Amino acid sequence: MPQNLKELVAPISDDLTSGAAEIALRAITVFQTVLSHPEDKTAEAIKKSLNQTAVCLVEAQPAMAPVFHLSNQVLTAVEKLDDPDKIKDSTNKVLADFERRLCESAAQIADNVFELIPAGELVFAYSFSSTVVSALLHARQKGRFFRAVCTESRPAMEGRKLANMLADGGLEVIHTFDSAAGLVLSECRACFMGADGISRPGVVNKVGSWMLAVACRELNIPIYAIAGTEKIVPEDRLFEFEKHERPGAEVWDSPSKGVAVLNRQFELVPFSLLSGVVTEEGILQEADIERHLGQLRVHESLSVQSESSSFAPR
Amino acid sequence: MPQNLKELVAPISDDLTSGAAEIALRAITVFQTVLSHPEDKTAEAIKKSLNQTAVCLVEAQPAMAPVFHLSNQVLTAVEKLDDPDKIKDSTNKVLADFERRLCESAAQIADNVFELIPAGELVFAYSFSSTVVSALLHARQKGRFFRAVCTESRPAMEGRKLANMLADGGLEVIHTFDSAAGLVLSECRACFMGADGISRPGVVNKVGSWMLAVACRELNIPIYAIAGTEKIVPEDRLFEFEKHERPGAEVWDSPSKGVAVLNRQFELVPFSLLSGVVTEEGILQEADIERHLGQLRVHESLSVQSESSSFAPR
């Protein structure tokens, strides 16, 4: 079972170009596969498998909040049950509800973003987020004309995926390399990014988001994170992104001796640099996030262990 | 002769990874080759060849100030001469003086940079500049221990050349992708960049420099341009960098239909974002640059024609 689970989760762990919502959908499939395992007959065996799956998924993508929430909701739903069928039913209900809410949420978010896109102007979009893509294409389909700029998002280049999906959806797209963001940003009227996690100090997203937000403030351009409230996590969980260091060889495979190659995927953008977080509930500010945090309950299997990091967050 | 000249200048035009000082040294070689051309026997023929060479070199690298100065000094030195031997002697003297000053200047600049490198700390260096490399390695050789961070500098990746040269010279180097600059910058105590041109509004350097400078100000990190005074050019000449648009395919050769790929190499960093320009004369501020500009005289063959650009400078 653990070997099988490892294989099931590996593609999620290796995925550097999908947004957090997409990855949550794939985590639902992993739970469904585990649940259909014929060897798990007793309530105890099923709950143990679900527990291992939850821990394994969260470790695979520690920065991605929806994976944590999905896992947390599954474990919380079944913890007091002792009948195998009820456990399976409850789990399936959590999975179905989560998927439905992700889809409904995306539609509501798209409606909320619409008002933030100035007609006839250029907007900037960073990294890759299916929520951002659906919001921008929804606005285009509703008849708003605008152009989008995006940059490549080294090292995994998920910004190219964003450019192609926006262009295929009928938007005119300008694409350039990441360090040229400042050059094109001065022509933009709004900036959008996704979010992998949201908590007390701010939003965690792809590396580069912080510098982009600082540049936006310098140029007086509003910058929004676009994300469902399923991205809101406890503060200690948010900093799990610091575990997510990738091999340096993915950035450069042949440096001289004496060159250490750093490959971090995520960073924190404090609320002070953001114009707001566009969710299915509307545009949230820091106080709204605090309110959500007050209502969160975390299953003990998913509580965060203490850790250290050489590059502390700002 | 024009065909031959085109071939001589082509490698300079295609060079995206060398710093401006290196390219100036290669421009000296082009003048020397042209000067030795046996078919140019009359004073008029030699001056015409020198003139064509100067214009061609400046057009090949319109953003690189030393190429302009070298060309300007050659044309100014020979404009009133009418004896073939005197023209050749004067040109050779200008070329030799320019090369000698570039070398002396680099040594003096290195001494001036030494005081700005905090012992035992991490410093950030951006893009590629032979002046920056020589200054950092000189400090290391003088016994100052420190580590350097640099990023790759998409699309030509000249930051890798910088990383390797610093590491080969005995520095410990941390390397990452451009958008991760903000992540490592928070650990740095000083930031250095080169310059391709300097004039009234600020310093022109590789794209990404502006966003880096804004991030440095946000984090209270001093940021210096390191460059000889041969980088100071008239204001209209400075904006020649806007001519320097490269093919989009160098950034991405297979985007979807509807994606326009922008590939600009340079941008302006205003003096307000810089802690100073470290030259052979010391650390210069805006007023010192103004003083230099007042003393500049430009040969008529190298005056700038008016132009327009779709992305205006900030």
mmCIF file of N, CA and C in Angstrom, chain B residues 65 91 93 102 129 134 143 175 200 220 222 246-247 267 271 274 306:
data_model
loop_
_atom_site.group_PDB
_atom_site.id
_atom_site.type_symbol
_atom_site.label_atom_id
_atom_site.label_comp_id
_atom_site.label_asym_id
_atom_site.label_seq_id
_atom_site.Cartn_x
_atom_site.Cartn_y
_atom_site.Cartn_z
ATOM 1 N N ALA B 65 27.941 52.843 -24.761
ATOM 2 C CA ALA B 65 28.572 54.151 -24.754
ATOM 3 C C ALA B 65 30.051 54.147 -25.152
ATOM 4 N N THR B 91 44.922 58.524 -35.439
ATOM 5 C CA THR B 91 43.952 57.474 -35.128
ATOM 6 C C THR B 91 44.577 56.431 -34.204
ATOM 7 N N LYS B 93 46.967 56.790 -32.202
ATOM 8 C CA LYS B 93 47.174 57.354 -30.865
ATOM 9 C C LYS B 93 45.852 57.330 -30.058
ATOM 10 N N LEU B 102 41.039 52.571 -20.633
ATOM 11 C CA LEU B 102 40.087 51.534 -20.201
ATOM 12 C C LEU B 102 40.714 50.640 -19.137
ATOM 13 N N SER B 129 29.266 42.333 -16.663
ATOM 14 C CA SER B 129 30.080 43.508 -16.920
ATOM 15 C C SER B 129 31.501 43.140 -16.527
ATOM 16 N N SER B 134 36.029 42.473 -12.689
ATOM 17 C CA SER B 134 37.390 42.826 -12.260
ATOM 18 C C SER B 134 37.363 43.485 -10.886
ATOM 19 N N GLY B 143 42.180 40.407 -0.426
ATOM 20 C CA GLY B 143 41.981 39.750 0.862
ATOM 21 C C GLY B 143 40.621 39.931 1.503
ATOM 22 N N HIS B 175 23.797 31.080 -7.337
ATOM 23 C CA HIS B 175 23.193 31.438 -8.618
ATOM 24 C C HIS B 175 21.735 30.993 -8.617
ATOM 25 N N ARG B 200 21.821 62.224 -18.480
ATOM 26 C CA ARG B 200 21.043 63.051 -17.554
ATOM 27 C C ARG B 200 20.027 62.271 -16.711
ATOM 28 N N ASN B 220 16.208 48.435 1.525
ATOM 29 C CA ASN B 220 17.288 49.276 2.060
ATOM 30 C C ASN B 220 18.678 48.737 1.768
ATOM 31 N N PRO B 222 22.035 49.226 -0.582
ATOM 32 C CA PRO B 222 22.632 50.158 -1.536
ATOM 33 C C PRO B 222 22.887 49.478 -2.881
ATOM 34 N N ARG B 246 15.541 42.816 -30.178
ATOM 35 C CA ARG B 246 16.046 41.568 -30.755
ATOM 36 C C ARG B 246 14.862 40.697 -31.197
ATOM 37 N N PRO B 247 15.138 39.673 -32.014
ATOM 38 C CA PRO B 247 14.034 38.798 -32.458
ATOM 39 C C PRO B 247 13.371 38.085 -31.280
ATOM 40 N N GLU B 267 17.193 48.824 -20.371
ATOM 41 C CA GLU B 267 16.218 49.745 -19.800
ATOM 42 C C GLU B 267 16.944 50.794 -18.962
ATOM 43 N N PHE B 271 18.599 57.981 -11.699
ATOM 44 C CA PHE B 271 19.549 58.222 -10.599
ATOM 45 C C PHE B 271 18.871 58.119 -9.232
ATOM 46 N N LEU B 274 19.435 54.891 -7.611
ATOM 47 C CA LEU B 274 20.815 54.404 -7.449
ATOM 48 C C LEU B 274 21.540 55.112 -6.306
ATOM 49 N N SER B 306 16.137 61.669 -34.958
ATOM 50 C CA SER B 306 14.955 61.447 -34.117
ATOM 51 C C SER B 306 14.325 60.103 -34.449
#
